[in-house]
């Protein structure tokens, strides 16, 4: 299996091709899909290395602070990234706002979750500064309502892409002779995270589903399908642009 730097270098090249204005939309989507597959493959590689005892990959947790506006919607994006990467998310609320999210899982999966969230939040909030509900079916719709449903659609598309990439990476991985399959390793790791999470947080209740009004879901979903799943080039915690 390739080392971390080699794999991410391949991801960087694919995403650079996808961002080239000369390529068609179909070509760009192909490059982005391949990049997502490689990111998923990195997660499988780390899981197999830990299962073989070659590396240590403990279950732990990180807390990611959130701020307004749209803190609940940002929390939704983070949760929709964490779950396909086999992590669990715990929201810390203050009134109607979410002040932070605790993400619980294996360290290598937490690393992927945080990097993807940093990148995708920046992409989403950059686009949110431009989107407007003008010429929409719902006359008089507020900008805030449109943006909340836009973020909901964006998060849903990201979840679908990551889930498909992770499932495909585990299913298509070829196990070496005498070694367990990736699907079995991933199944065990998922169960281990659930057990550890339930032991620590099992007495907490799930929040009721939100009811959102607004026409931005399809626009946000389309943007999420095109979003760049790049986890490279993020040296530190870049702040997302403020949404006005």
PDB file of C-alpha atoms in Angstrom:
ATOM      1  CA  UNK A   1       0.000   0.000   0.000  1.00  0.00           C
ATOM      2  CA  UNK A   2       1.306   3.518  -0.809  1.00  0.00           C
ATOM      3  CA  UNK A   3       2.495   5.754   1.974  1.00  0.00           C
ATOM      4  CA  UNK A   4       0.507   8.741   3.199  1.00  0.00           C
ATOM      5  CA  UNK A   5       2.433  11.373   1.218  1.00  0.00           C
ATOM      6  CA  UNK A   6       2.346   9.398  -2.042  1.00  0.00           C
ATOM      7  CA  UNK A   7      -1.400   8.871  -1.871  1.00  0.00           C
ATOM      8  CA  UNK A   8      -2.175  12.494  -1.043  1.00  0.00           C
ATOM      9  CA  UNK A   9       0.121  13.630  -3.854  1.00  0.00           C
ATOM     10  CA  UNK A  10      -2.051  11.616  -6.246  1.00  0.00           C
ATOM     11  CA  UNK A  11      -5.169  13.193  -4.755  1.00  0.00           C
ATOM     12  CA  UNK A  12      -3.667  16.664  -5.245  1.00  0.00           C
ATOM     13  CA  UNK A  13      -2.935  15.979  -8.927  1.00  0.00           C
ATOM     14  CA  UNK A  14      -6.432  14.672  -9.586  1.00  0.00           C
ATOM     15  CA  UNK A  15      -8.047  17.691  -7.972  1.00  0.00           C
ATOM     16  CA  UNK A  16      -5.794  20.075  -9.889  1.00  0.00           C
ATOM     17  CA  UNK A  17      -7.042  18.458 -13.104  1.00  0.00           C
ATOM     18  CA  UNK A  18     -10.633  18.769 -11.935  1.00  0.00           C
ATOM     19  CA  UNK A  19     -10.155  22.497 -11.278  1.00  0.00           C
ATOM     20  CA  UNK A  20      -8.708  23.117 -14.768  1.00  0.00           C
ATOM     21  CA  UNK A  21     -11.207  25.364 -16.632  1.00  0.00           C
ATOM     22  CA  UNK A  22     -10.356  23.549 -19.864  1.00  0.00           C
ATOM     23  CA  UNK A  23     -11.869  20.222 -18.768  1.00  0.00           C
ATOM     24  CA  UNK A  24     -15.522  19.363 -19.248  1.00  0.00           C
ATOM     25  CA  UNK A  25     -17.973  19.030 -16.343  1.00  0.00           C
ATOM     26  CA  UNK A  26     -18.035  15.252 -16.834  1.00  0.00           C
ATOM     27  CA  UNK A  27     -14.230  15.089 -16.738  1.00  0.00           C
ATOM     28  CA  UNK A  28     -14.085  17.246 -13.603  1.00  0.00           C
ATOM     29  CA  UNK A  29     -16.628  14.998 -11.863  1.00  0.00           C
ATOM     30  CA  UNK A  30     -14.557  11.956 -12.836  1.00  0.00           C
ATOM     31  CA  UNK A  31     -11.415  13.464 -11.322  1.00  0.00           C
ATOM     32  CA  UNK A  32     -13.231  14.442  -8.113  1.00  0.00           C
ATOM     33  CA  UNK A  33     -14.760  10.979  -7.805  1.00  0.00           C
ATOM     34  CA  UNK A  34     -11.337   9.361  -8.135  1.00  0.00           C
ATOM     35  CA  UNK A  35      -9.944  11.712  -5.476  1.00  0.00           C
ATOM     36  CA  UNK A  36     -12.751  10.681  -3.099  1.00  0.00           C
ATOM     37  CA  UNK A  37     -11.932   7.025  -3.771  1.00  0.00           C
ATOM     38  CA  UNK A  38      -8.286   7.577  -2.846  1.00  0.00           C
ATOM     39  CA  UNK A  39      -9.230   9.361   0.370  1.00  0.00           C
ATOM     40  CA  UNK A  40     -11.432   6.386   1.278  1.00  0.00           C
ATOM     41  CA  UNK A  41      -8.625   4.008   0.389  1.00  0.00           C
ATOM     42  CA  UNK A  42      -6.347   5.827   2.814  1.00  0.00           C
ATOM     43  CA  UNK A  43      -8.885   5.168   5.557  1.00  0.00           C
ATOM     44  CA  UNK A  44      -8.964   1.460   4.660  1.00  0.00           C
ATOM     45  CA  UNK A  45      -5.162   1.284   4.636  1.00  0.00           C
ATOM     46  CA  UNK A  46      -4.937   2.813   8.100  1.00  0.00           C
ATOM     47  CA  UNK A  47      -7.585   0.432   9.426  1.00  0.00           C
ATOM     48  CA  UNK A  48      -5.763  -2.624   8.065  1.00  0.00           C
ATOM     49  CA  UNK A  49      -2.408  -1.477   9.396  1.00  0.00           C
ATOM     50  CA  UNK A  50      -3.908  -1.041  12.857  1.00  0.00           C
ATOM     51  CA  UNK A  51      -5.662  -4.417  12.678  1.00  0.00           C
ATOM     52  CA  UNK A  52      -2.370  -6.124  11.817  1.00  0.00           C
ATOM     53  CA  UNK A  53      -0.596  -4.431  14.723  1.00  0.00           C
ATOM     54  CA  UNK A  54       1.725  -2.479  12.428  1.00  0.00           C
ATOM     55  CA  UNK A  55       0.465   0.856  13.772  1.00  0.00           C
ATOM     56  CA  UNK A  56      -1.502   2.099  16.784  1.00  0.00           C
ATOM     57  CA  UNK A  57      -4.910   3.632  16.099  1.00  0.00           C
ATOM     58  CA  UNK A  58      -6.814   4.197  19.315  1.00  0.00           C
ATOM     59  CA  UNK A  59     -10.400   5.244  19.864  1.00  0.00           C
ATOM     60  CA  UNK A  60     -10.488   8.803  21.152  1.00  0.00           C
ATOM     61  CA  UNK A  61     -12.378  12.058  20.649  1.00  0.00           C
ATOM     62  CA  UNK A  62     -11.893  15.628  19.518  1.00  0.00           C
ATOM     63  CA  UNK A  63     -14.028  18.703  20.099  1.00  0.00           C
ATOM     64  CA  UNK A  64     -14.567  21.071  17.154  1.00  0.00           C
ATOM     65  CA  UNK A  65     -15.942  24.525  18.073  1.00  0.00           C
ATOM     66  CA  UNK A  66     -18.679  26.087  15.947  1.00  0.00           C
ATOM     67  CA  UNK A  67     -19.958  29.615  15.696  1.00  0.00           C
ATOM     68  CA  UNK A  68     -22.987  31.446  14.341  1.00  0.00           C
ATOM     69  CA  UNK A  69     -24.551  32.109  11.960  1.00  0.00           C
ATOM     70  CA  UNK A  70     -25.940  28.734  10.947  1.00  0.00           C
ATOM     71  CA  UNK A  71     -24.177  26.803  13.715  1.00  0.00           C
ATOM     72  CA  UNK A  72     -26.812  24.031  13.650  1.00  0.00           C
ATOM     73  CA  UNK A  73     -26.366  23.665   9.903  1.00  0.00           C
ATOM     74  CA  UNK A  74     -22.580  23.555  10.247  1.00  0.00           C
ATOM     75  CA  UNK A  75     -23.052  20.841  12.863  1.00  0.00           C
ATOM     76  CA  UNK A  76     -25.163  18.956  10.335  1.00  0.00           C
ATOM     77  CA  UNK A  77     -22.336  19.126   7.794  1.00  0.00           C
ATOM     78  CA  UNK A  78     -19.820  17.859  10.347  1.00  0.00           C
ATOM     79  CA  UNK A  79     -22.123  14.992  11.357  1.00  0.00           C
ATOM     80  CA  UNK A  80     -22.674  14.027   7.720  1.00  0.00           C
ATOM     81  CA  UNK A  81     -18.911  13.819   7.251  1.00  0.00           C
ATOM     82  CA  UNK A  82     -18.244  11.952  10.510  1.00  0.00           C
ATOM     83  CA  UNK A  83     -20.791   9.152  10.097  1.00  0.00           C
ATOM     84  CA  UNK A  84     -19.589   7.765   6.735  1.00  0.00           C
ATOM     85  CA  UNK A  85     -16.047   7.813   8.146  1.00  0.00           C
ATOM     86  CA  UNK A  86     -17.192   5.567  11.021  1.00  0.00           C
ATOM     87  CA  UNK A  87     -17.211   8.283  13.686  1.00  0.00           C
ATOM     88  CA  UNK A  88     -19.982   9.411  16.027  1.00  0.00           C
ATOM     89  CA  UNK A  89     -20.910  13.022  16.741  1.00  0.00           C
ATOM     90  CA  UNK A  90     -22.201  14.644  19.929  1.00  0.00           C
ATOM     91  CA  UNK A  91     -23.619  18.178  19.710  1.00  0.00           C
ATOM     92  CA  UNK A  92     -23.104  20.731  22.486  1.00  0.00           C
ATOM     93  CA  UNK A  93     -26.019  23.169  22.489  1.00  0.00           C
ATOM     94  CA  UNK A  94     -26.684  26.541  24.047  1.00  0.00           C
ATOM     95  CA  UNK A  95     -30.263  27.540  23.376  1.00  0.00           C
ATOM     96  CA  UNK A  96     -30.883  27.219  19.646  1.00  0.00           C
ATOM     97  CA  UNK A  97     -27.167  27.326  18.793  1.00  0.00           C
ATOM     98  CA  UNK A  98     -24.575  24.549  18.625  1.00  0.00           C
ATOM     99  CA  UNK A  99     -21.367  25.745  20.244  1.00  0.00           C
ATOM    100  CA  UNK A 100     -19.243  22.656  19.502  1.00  0.00           C
ATOM    101  CA  UNK A 101     -19.342  19.067  18.287  1.00  0.00           C
ATOM    102  CA  UNK A 102     -17.458  16.216  19.935  1.00  0.00           C
ATOM    103  CA  UNK A 103     -16.423  13.657  17.318  1.00  0.00           C
ATOM    104  CA  UNK A 104     -15.733  10.156  18.636  1.00  0.00           C
ATOM    105  CA  UNK A 105     -13.860   7.432  16.732  1.00  0.00           C
ATOM    106  CA  UNK A 106     -10.500   6.003  15.732  1.00  0.00           C
ATOM    107  CA  UNK A 107      -7.747   8.594  15.540  1.00  0.00           C
ATOM    108  CA  UNK A 108      -7.076   8.131  11.801  1.00  0.00           C
ATOM    109  CA  UNK A 109     -10.786   8.586  11.031  1.00  0.00           C
ATOM    110  CA  UNK A 110     -10.974  11.667  13.253  1.00  0.00           C
ATOM    111  CA  UNK A 111      -8.064  13.125  11.299  1.00  0.00           C
ATOM    112  CA  UNK A 112      -9.879  12.587   8.001  1.00  0.00           C
ATOM    113  CA  UNK A 113     -13.125  13.975   9.437  1.00  0.00           C
ATOM    114  CA  UNK A 114     -11.549  17.186  10.717  1.00  0.00           C
ATOM    115  CA  UNK A 115      -9.593  17.839   7.526  1.00  0.00           C
ATOM    116  CA  UNK A 116     -12.615  17.215   5.303  1.00  0.00           C
ATOM    117  CA  UNK A 117     -14.833  19.389   7.490  1.00  0.00           C
ATOM    118  CA  UNK A 118     -12.341  22.273   7.384  1.00  0.00           C
ATOM    119  CA  UNK A 119     -12.147  22.100   3.601  1.00  0.00           C
ATOM    120  CA  UNK A 120     -15.847  21.566   2.909  1.00  0.00           C
ATOM    121  CA  UNK A 121     -17.022  24.231   5.365  1.00  0.00           C
ATOM    122  CA  UNK A 122     -14.764  26.748   3.646  1.00  0.00           C
ATOM    123  CA  UNK A 123     -16.168  25.750   0.258  1.00  0.00           C
ATOM    124  CA  UNK A 124     -19.764  25.916   1.492  1.00  0.00           C
ATOM    125  CA  UNK A 125     -19.503  29.274   3.270  1.00  0.00           C
ATOM    126  CA  UNK A 126     -17.663  30.801   0.319  1.00  0.00           C
ATOM    127  CA  UNK A 127     -20.608  29.865  -1.899  1.00  0.00           C
ATOM    128  CA  UNK A 128     -23.141  30.996   0.712  1.00  0.00           C
ATOM    129  CA  UNK A 129     -21.875  34.555   0.424  1.00  0.00           C
ATOM    130  CA  UNK A 130     -23.088  34.521  -3.195  1.00  0.00           C
ATOM    131  CA  UNK A 131     -26.283  32.458  -3.276  1.00  0.00           C
ATOM    132  CA  UNK A 132     -29.660  34.182  -3.213  1.00  0.00           C
ATOM    133  CA  UNK A 133     -33.250  32.891  -3.403  1.00  0.00           C
ATOM    134  CA  UNK A 134     -34.022  35.229  -6.296  1.00  0.00           C
ATOM    135  CA  UNK A 135     -36.415  33.961  -8.958  1.00  0.00           C
ATOM    136  CA  UNK A 136     -37.430  31.111  -6.678  1.00  0.00           C
ATOM    137  CA  UNK A 137     -40.848  29.484  -6.519  1.00  0.00           C
ATOM    138  CA  UNK A 138     -41.450  30.768  -3.008  1.00  0.00           C
ATOM    139  CA  UNK A 139     -41.972  34.480  -3.337  1.00  0.00           C
ATOM    140  CA  UNK A 140     -40.756  36.482  -0.389  1.00  0.00           C
ATOM    141  CA  UNK A 141     -38.566  33.684   0.940  1.00  0.00           C
ATOM    142  CA  UNK A 142     -35.990  34.894   3.463  1.00  0.00           C
ATOM    143  CA  UNK A 143     -32.290  34.622   2.689  1.00  0.00           C
ATOM    144  CA  UNK A 144     -31.717  32.752   5.966  1.00  0.00           C
ATOM    145  CA  UNK A 145     -34.349  30.093   5.126  1.00  0.00           C
ATOM    146  CA  UNK A 146     -32.857  29.583   1.679  1.00  0.00           C
ATOM    147  CA  UNK A 147     -29.326  29.264   3.069  1.00  0.00           C
ATOM    148  CA  UNK A 148     -30.325  26.764   5.750  1.00  0.00           C
ATOM    149  CA  UNK A 149     -31.917  24.453   3.206  1.00  0.00           C
ATOM    150  CA  UNK A 150     -28.969  25.042   0.849  1.00  0.00           C
ATOM    151  CA  UNK A 151     -26.580  23.840   3.562  1.00  0.00           C
ATOM    152  CA  UNK A 152     -28.867  20.887   4.280  1.00  0.00           C
ATOM    153  CA  UNK A 153     -28.710  19.867   0.616  1.00  0.00           C
ATOM    154  CA  UNK A 154     -24.938  20.384   0.480  1.00  0.00           C
ATOM    155  CA  UNK A 155     -24.454  18.203   3.567  1.00  0.00           C
ATOM    156  CA  UNK A 156     -26.712  15.481   2.171  1.00  0.00           C
ATOM    157  CA  UNK A 157     -24.742  15.256  -1.064  1.00  0.00           C
ATOM    158  CA  UNK A 158     -21.431  15.109   0.820  1.00  0.00           C
ATOM    159  CA  UNK A 159     -22.796  12.278   2.991  1.00  0.00           C
ATOM    160  CA  UNK A 160     -23.852  10.265  -0.061  1.00  0.00           C
ATOM    161  CA  UNK A 161     -20.515  10.713  -1.805  1.00  0.00           C
ATOM    162  CA  UNK A 162     -18.459   9.767   1.246  1.00  0.00           C
ATOM    163  CA  UNK A 163     -20.641   6.780   2.108  1.00  0.00           C
ATOM    164  CA  UNK A 164     -20.401   5.432  -1.435  1.00  0.00           C
ATOM    165  CA  UNK A 165     -16.636   5.939  -1.556  1.00  0.00           C
ATOM    166  CA  UNK A 166     -16.085   4.261   1.822  1.00  0.00           C
ATOM    167  CA  UNK A 167     -18.338   1.287   0.977  1.00  0.00           C
ATOM    168  CA  UNK A 168     -16.683   0.792  -2.393  1.00  0.00           C
ATOM    169  CA  UNK A 169     -13.162   0.998  -0.945  1.00  0.00           C
ATOM    170  CA  UNK A 170     -13.915  -1.686   1.655  1.00  0.00           C
ATOM    171  CA  UNK A 171     -15.779  -3.944  -0.776  1.00  0.00           C
ATOM    172  CA  UNK A 172     -13.180  -3.867  -3.552  1.00  0.00           C
ATOM    173  CA  UNK A 173     -10.047  -4.138  -1.413  1.00  0.00           C
ATOM    174  CA  UNK A 174      -8.165  -7.386  -2.090  1.00  0.00           C
ATOM    175  CA  UNK A 175      -7.015  -9.037   1.115  1.00  0.00           C
ATOM    176  CA  UNK A 176      -3.554 -10.607   1.215  1.00  0.00           C
ATOM    177  CA  UNK A 177      -3.308 -14.323   1.827  1.00  0.00           C
ATOM    178  CA  UNK A 178      -3.942 -15.144   5.469  1.00  0.00           C
ATOM    179  CA  UNK A 179      -5.327 -11.684   6.268  1.00  0.00           C
ATOM    180  CA  UNK A 180      -8.884 -10.625   7.072  1.00  0.00           C
ATOM    181  CA  UNK A 181     -10.908  -8.765   4.487  1.00  0.00           C
ATOM    182  CA  UNK A 182     -11.262  -4.997   4.701  1.00  0.00           C
ATOM    183  CA  UNK A 183     -15.033  -5.345   5.085  1.00  0.00           C
ATOM    184  CA  UNK A 184     -14.609  -7.476   8.203  1.00  0.00           C
ATOM    185  CA  UNK A 185     -12.011  -5.115   9.666  1.00  0.00           C
ATOM    186  CA  UNK A 186     -14.256  -2.101   9.028  1.00  0.00           C
ATOM    187  CA  UNK A 187     -17.270  -3.914  10.492  1.00  0.00           C
ATOM    188  CA  UNK A 188     -15.324  -4.680  13.670  1.00  0.00           C
ATOM    189  CA  UNK A 189     -14.019  -1.122  13.965  1.00  0.00           C
ATOM    190  CA  UNK A 190     -17.524   0.275  13.505  1.00  0.00           C
ATOM    191  CA  UNK A 191     -18.829  -2.001  16.253  1.00  0.00           C
ATOM    192  CA  UNK A 192     -15.946  -1.050  18.545  1.00  0.00           C
ATOM    193  CA  UNK A 193     -16.661   2.663  18.096  1.00  0.00           C
ATOM    194  CA  UNK A 194     -20.382   2.116  18.768  1.00  0.00           C
ATOM    195  CA  UNK A 195     -19.678   0.118  21.927  1.00  0.00           C
ATOM    196  CA  UNK A 196     -17.179   2.664  23.250  1.00  0.00           C
ATOM    197  CA  UNK A 197     -19.531   5.546  22.404  1.00  0.00           C
ATOM    198  CA  UNK A 198     -22.522   3.855  24.058  1.00  0.00           C
ATOM    199  CA  UNK A 199     -20.497   3.153  27.203  1.00  0.00           C
ATOM    200  CA  UNK A 200     -19.606   6.825  27.514  1.00  0.00           C
ATOM    201  CA  UNK A 201     -22.634   8.594  26.027  1.00  0.00           C
ATOM    202  CA  UNK A 202     -25.340   5.925  25.763  1.00  0.00           C
ATOM    203  CA  UNK A 203     -27.657   7.650  28.244  1.00  0.00           C
ATOM    204  CA  UNK A 204     -28.003  10.744  26.036  1.00  0.00           C
ATOM    205  CA  UNK A 205     -31.095  11.192  23.887  1.00  0.00           C
ATOM    206  CA  UNK A 206     -31.045  11.977  20.174  1.00  0.00           C
ATOM    207  CA  UNK A 207     -32.278  15.407  19.144  1.00  0.00           C
ATOM    208  CA  UNK A 208     -35.623  15.503  17.283  1.00  0.00           C
ATOM    209  CA  UNK A 209     -35.418  16.075  13.502  1.00  0.00           C
ATOM    210  CA  UNK A 210     -35.459  19.675  12.319  1.00  0.00           C
ATOM    211  CA  UNK A 211     -38.192  21.132  10.165  1.00  0.00           C
ATOM    212  CA  UNK A 212     -36.762  23.503   7.592  1.00  0.00           C
ATOM    213  CA  UNK A 213     -38.588  25.769   5.182  1.00  0.00           C
ATOM    214  CA  UNK A 214     -36.852  27.138   2.124  1.00  0.00           C
ATOM    215  CA  UNK A 215     -36.100  26.332  -1.495  1.00  0.00           C
ATOM    216  CA  UNK A 216     -32.323  25.937  -1.378  1.00  0.00           C
ATOM    217  CA  UNK A 217     -32.043  22.165  -0.922  1.00  0.00           C
ATOM    218  CA  UNK A 218     -31.596  21.184  -4.580  1.00  0.00           C
ATOM    219  CA  UNK A 219     -29.121  24.005  -5.246  1.00  0.00           C
ATOM    220  CA  UNK A 220     -27.109  23.020  -2.181  1.00  0.00           C
ATOM    221  CA  UNK A 221     -27.240  19.341  -3.077  1.00  0.00           C
ATOM    222  CA  UNK A 222     -25.904  20.114  -6.543  1.00  0.00           C
ATOM    223  CA  UNK A 223     -23.064  22.163  -5.029  1.00  0.00           C
ATOM    224  CA  UNK A 224     -22.244  19.312  -2.636  1.00  0.00           C
ATOM    225  CA  UNK A 225     -22.004  16.889  -5.552  1.00  0.00           C
ATOM    226  CA  UNK A 226     -19.371  19.144  -7.117  1.00  0.00           C
ATOM    227  CA  UNK A 227     -17.537  19.909  -3.869  1.00  0.00           C
ATOM    228  CA  UNK A 228     -13.809  19.298  -3.762  1.00  0.00           C
ATOM    229  CA  UNK A 229     -12.965  16.453  -1.388  1.00  0.00           C
ATOM    230  CA  UNK A 230      -9.405  17.662  -0.957  1.00  0.00           C
ATOM    231  CA  UNK A 231      -7.703  17.061   2.386  1.00  0.00           C
ATOM    232  CA  UNK A 232      -4.326  18.432   1.300  1.00  0.00           C
ATOM    233  CA  UNK A 233      -2.852  21.888   1.610  1.00  0.00           C
ATOM    234  CA  UNK A 234      -4.480  22.578   4.970  1.00  0.00           C
ATOM    235  CA  UNK A 235      -1.583  23.351   7.261  1.00  0.00           C
ATOM    236  CA  UNK A 236      -3.673  24.785  10.075  1.00  0.00           C
ATOM    237  CA  UNK A 237      -7.248  25.478  11.057  1.00  0.00           C
ATOM    238  CA  UNK A 238      -8.475  27.875   8.372  1.00  0.00           C
ATOM    239  CA  UNK A 239     -11.494  29.869   9.413  1.00  0.00           C
ATOM    240  CA  UNK A 240     -14.508  29.847   7.167  1.00  0.00           C
ATOM    241  CA  UNK A 241     -15.551  33.126   5.599  1.00  0.00           C
ATOM    242  CA  UNK A 242     -18.253  35.026   7.512  1.00  0.00           C
ATOM    243  CA  UNK A 243     -21.705  34.761   5.929  1.00  0.00           C
ATOM    244  CA  UNK A 244     -23.503  38.056   5.654  1.00  0.00           C
TER     245      UNK A 244
END
